[in-house]
Each structure stands twice: as structure tokens, then as C-alpha cells.
Amino acid sequence: QVHVVESGGGLVQTGGSLRLSCAASGISFSRAATAWYRQAPGKQRELVAKLTSGGSPNYVDSVKGRFTISRDDASNTVNLQMNSLKPEDTAVYYCNAEFLGLNLWGQGTQVTVSS
């Protein structure tokens, strides 16, 4: 079965850090384009960071310098290190992977940043 699963969300104070992980089953992240999206209450889902299969990262302007997307091929995971968190980062964060026409989404993990 092909799927991705997120972990690592939680409650953190403003200025704190969290590390999200996305684990894959049935596909290799090294051959996929991967990304993290988020959706806050009442808002559309937005792209936060993406990583090409070649390893090139891109970020939405609001997280540049604070978030880092990375891939660990040994454990077949894609991670999102989030530093200097702000209340506006509060959202459900989703992992996405695209590979050979497959577009996979995880169930999401909640990140809440308290002021």
C-alpha cells in the first residue's frame, strides 16, 4: 500500500521550534517531488515548502529563513524543521508526494503556536 504519514506536530510557544516528519510506504522519496502544505481554520491550503527529487528546496516567503525542508534517504523521510514559530503558523500541516502520476497526501498533523 502506498501512503505517507506525518508526525511531530504539537503545541509550542511563540519563538519555539518543532520538527515535522513524513514517512513513506511504497514509494521512495528520493524519486519523488515532495512538499509540505498547511491549512489554517477558514483558509485555503497553502504550499509551505517543496523539495524536488533532485533536492532543490523552495519556500513560501512567510517562512523563509525560519523553516527548512530536508530529505533523509536512509530512513525515507522528508522533514520540516520549523524555528522561530509564530501564532500565524498555526495550522494542520500536510505532507505531499508526487511520483509517476501518483499524488499522495498524509492525514495531517496539527501545529499550534501560542502567543
PDB file of N, CA, C and O in Angstrom, residues 27-29 31-35 37 53 96-105:
ATOM      1  N   ILE A  27       6.775   4.022  -1.775  1.00  0.00           N
ATOM      2  CA  ILE A  27       7.489   4.864  -2.730  1.00  0.00           C
ATOM      3  C   ILE A  27       8.795   5.307  -2.080  1.00  0.00           C
ATOM      4  O   ILE A  27       8.932   5.276  -0.852  1.00  0.00           O
ATOM      5  N   SER A  28       9.724   5.717  -2.940  1.00  0.00           N
ATOM      6  CA  SER A  28      10.976   6.255  -2.447  1.00  0.00           C
ATOM      7  C   SER A  28      10.958   7.764  -2.626  1.00  0.00           C
ATOM      8  O   SER A  28      10.785   8.263  -3.744  1.00  0.00           O
ATOM      9  N   PHE A  29      11.143   8.486  -1.526  1.00  0.00           N
ATOM     10  CA  PHE A  29      11.134   9.942  -1.608  1.00  0.00           C
ATOM     11  C   PHE A  29      12.260  10.469  -2.497  1.00  0.00           C
ATOM     12  O   PHE A  29      12.155  11.566  -3.033  1.00  0.00           O
ATOM     13  N   ARG A  31      12.937   9.668  -5.336  1.00  0.00           N
ATOM     14  CA  ARG A  31      12.481   9.701  -6.715  1.00  0.00           C
ATOM     15  C   ARG A  31      11.205  10.519  -6.871  1.00  0.00           C
ATOM     16  O   ARG A  31      10.599  10.536  -7.939  1.00  0.00           O
ATOM     17  N   ALA A  32      10.800  11.204  -5.803  1.00  0.00           N
ATOM     18  CA  ALA A  32       9.545  11.947  -5.810  1.00  0.00           C
ATOM     19  C   ALA A  32       9.794  13.430  -5.566  1.00  0.00           C
ATOM     20  O   ALA A  32      10.814  13.817  -4.986  1.00  0.00           O
ATOM     21  N   ALA A  33       8.851  14.235  -6.009  1.00  0.00           N
ATOM     22  CA  ALA A  33       8.805  15.627  -5.592  1.00  0.00           C
ATOM     23  C   ALA A  33       7.962  15.673  -4.332  1.00  0.00           C
ATOM     24  O   ALA A  33       6.857  15.118  -4.308  1.00  0.00           O
ATOM     25  N   THR A  34       8.476  16.295  -3.299  1.00  0.00           N
ATOM     26  CA  THR A  34       7.779  16.290  -2.016  1.00  0.00           C
ATOM     27  C   THR A  34       7.551  17.720  -1.547  1.00  0.00           C
ATOM     28  O   THR A  34       8.254  18.649  -1.956  1.00  0.00           O
ATOM     29  N   ALA A  35       6.568  17.869  -0.681  1.00  0.00           N
ATOM     30  CA  ALA A  35       6.234  19.208  -0.209  1.00  0.00           C
ATOM     31  C   ALA A  35       5.485  19.135   1.106  1.00  0.00           C
ATOM     32  O   ALA A  35       4.918  18.093   1.461  1.00  0.00           O
ATOM     33  N   TYR A  37       2.431  21.312   2.993  1.00  0.00           N
ATOM     34  CA  TYR A  37       1.379  22.301   2.890  1.00  0.00           C
ATOM     35  C   TYR A  37       0.807  22.530   4.289  1.00  0.00           C
ATOM     36  O   TYR A  37       1.025  21.719   5.198  1.00  0.00           O
ATOM     37  N   SER A  53      12.893  16.219  -6.626  1.00  0.00           N
ATOM     38  CA  SER A  53      13.563  14.924  -6.497  1.00  0.00           C
ATOM     39  C   SER A  53      15.079  15.110  -6.520  1.00  0.00           C
ATOM     40  O   SER A  53      15.819  14.310  -5.951  1.00  0.00           O
ATOM     41  N   ASN A  96       2.996  16.005   1.179  1.00  0.00           N
ATOM     42  CA  ASN A  96       2.549  15.661  -0.167  1.00  0.00           C
ATOM     43  C   ASN A  96       3.715  15.091  -0.957  1.00  0.00           C
ATOM     44  O   ASN A  96       4.848  15.576  -0.850  1.00  0.00           O
ATOM     45  N   ALA A  97       3.452  14.059  -1.722  1.00  0.00           N
ATOM     46  CA  ALA A  97       4.478  13.471  -2.586  1.00  0.00           C
ATOM     47  C   ALA A  97       3.879  13.178  -3.959  1.00  0.00           C
ATOM     48  O   ALA A  97       2.771  12.655  -4.053  1.00  0.00           O
ATOM     49  N   GLU A  98       4.618  13.555  -4.992  1.00  0.00           N
ATOM     50  CA  GLU A  98       4.194  13.294  -6.359  1.00  0.00           C
ATOM     51  C   GLU A  98       5.230  12.404  -7.034  1.00  0.00           C
ATOM     52  O   GLU A  98       6.420  12.717  -7.037  1.00  0.00           O
ATOM     53  N   PHE A  99       4.745  11.302  -7.603  1.00  0.00           N
ATOM     54  CA  PHE A  99       5.655  10.348  -8.233  1.00  0.00           C
ATOM     55  C   PHE A  99       4.919   9.549  -9.278  1.00  0.00           C
ATOM     56  O   PHE A  99       3.920   8.899  -8.958  1.00  0.00           O
ATOM     57  N   LEU A 100       5.363   9.632 -10.502  1.00  0.00           N
ATOM     58  CA  LEU A 100       4.807   8.853 -11.612  1.00  0.00           C
ATOM     59  C   LEU A 100       3.283   8.941 -11.656  1.00  0.00           C
ATOM     60  O   LEU A 100       2.586   7.920 -11.768  1.00  0.00           O
ATOM     61  N   GLY A 101       2.759  10.146 -11.547  1.00  0.00           N
ATOM     62  CA  GLY A 101       1.323  10.334 -11.637  1.00  0.00           C
ATOM     63  C   GLY A 101       0.570  10.144 -10.332  1.00  0.00           C
ATOM     64  O   GLY A 101      -0.620  10.452 -10.243  1.00  0.00           O
ATOM     65  N   LEU A 102       1.241   9.623  -9.330  1.00  0.00           N
ATOM     66  CA  LEU A 102       0.624   9.498  -8.011  1.00  0.00           C
ATOM     67  C   LEU A 102       0.752  10.819  -7.267  1.00  0.00           C
ATOM     68  O   LEU A 102       1.816  11.442  -7.287  1.00  0.00           O
ATOM     69  N   ASN A 103      -0.321  11.228  -6.623  1.00  0.00           N
ATOM     70  CA  ASN A 103      -0.318  12.436  -5.802  1.00  0.00           C
ATOM     71  C   ASN A 103      -0.810  12.025  -4.414  1.00  0.00           C
ATOM     72  O   ASN A 103      -2.001  11.805  -4.204  1.00  0.00           O
ATOM     73  N   LEU A 104       0.126  11.884  -3.497  1.00  0.00           N
ATOM     74  CA  LEU A 104      -0.181  11.332  -2.177  1.00  0.00           C
ATOM     75  C   LEU A 104      -0.258  12.417  -1.118  1.00  0.00           C
ATOM     76  O   LEU A 104       0.585  13.322  -1.087  1.00  0.00           O
ATOM     77  N   TRP A 105      -1.234  12.288  -0.235  1.00  0.00           N
ATOM     78  CA  TRP A 105      -1.392  13.202   0.892  1.00  0.00           C
ATOM     79  C   TRP A 105      -1.462  12.403   2.183  1.00  0.00           C
ATOM     80  O   TRP A 105      -2.087  11.337   2.238  1.00  0.00           O
TER      81      TRP A 105
END
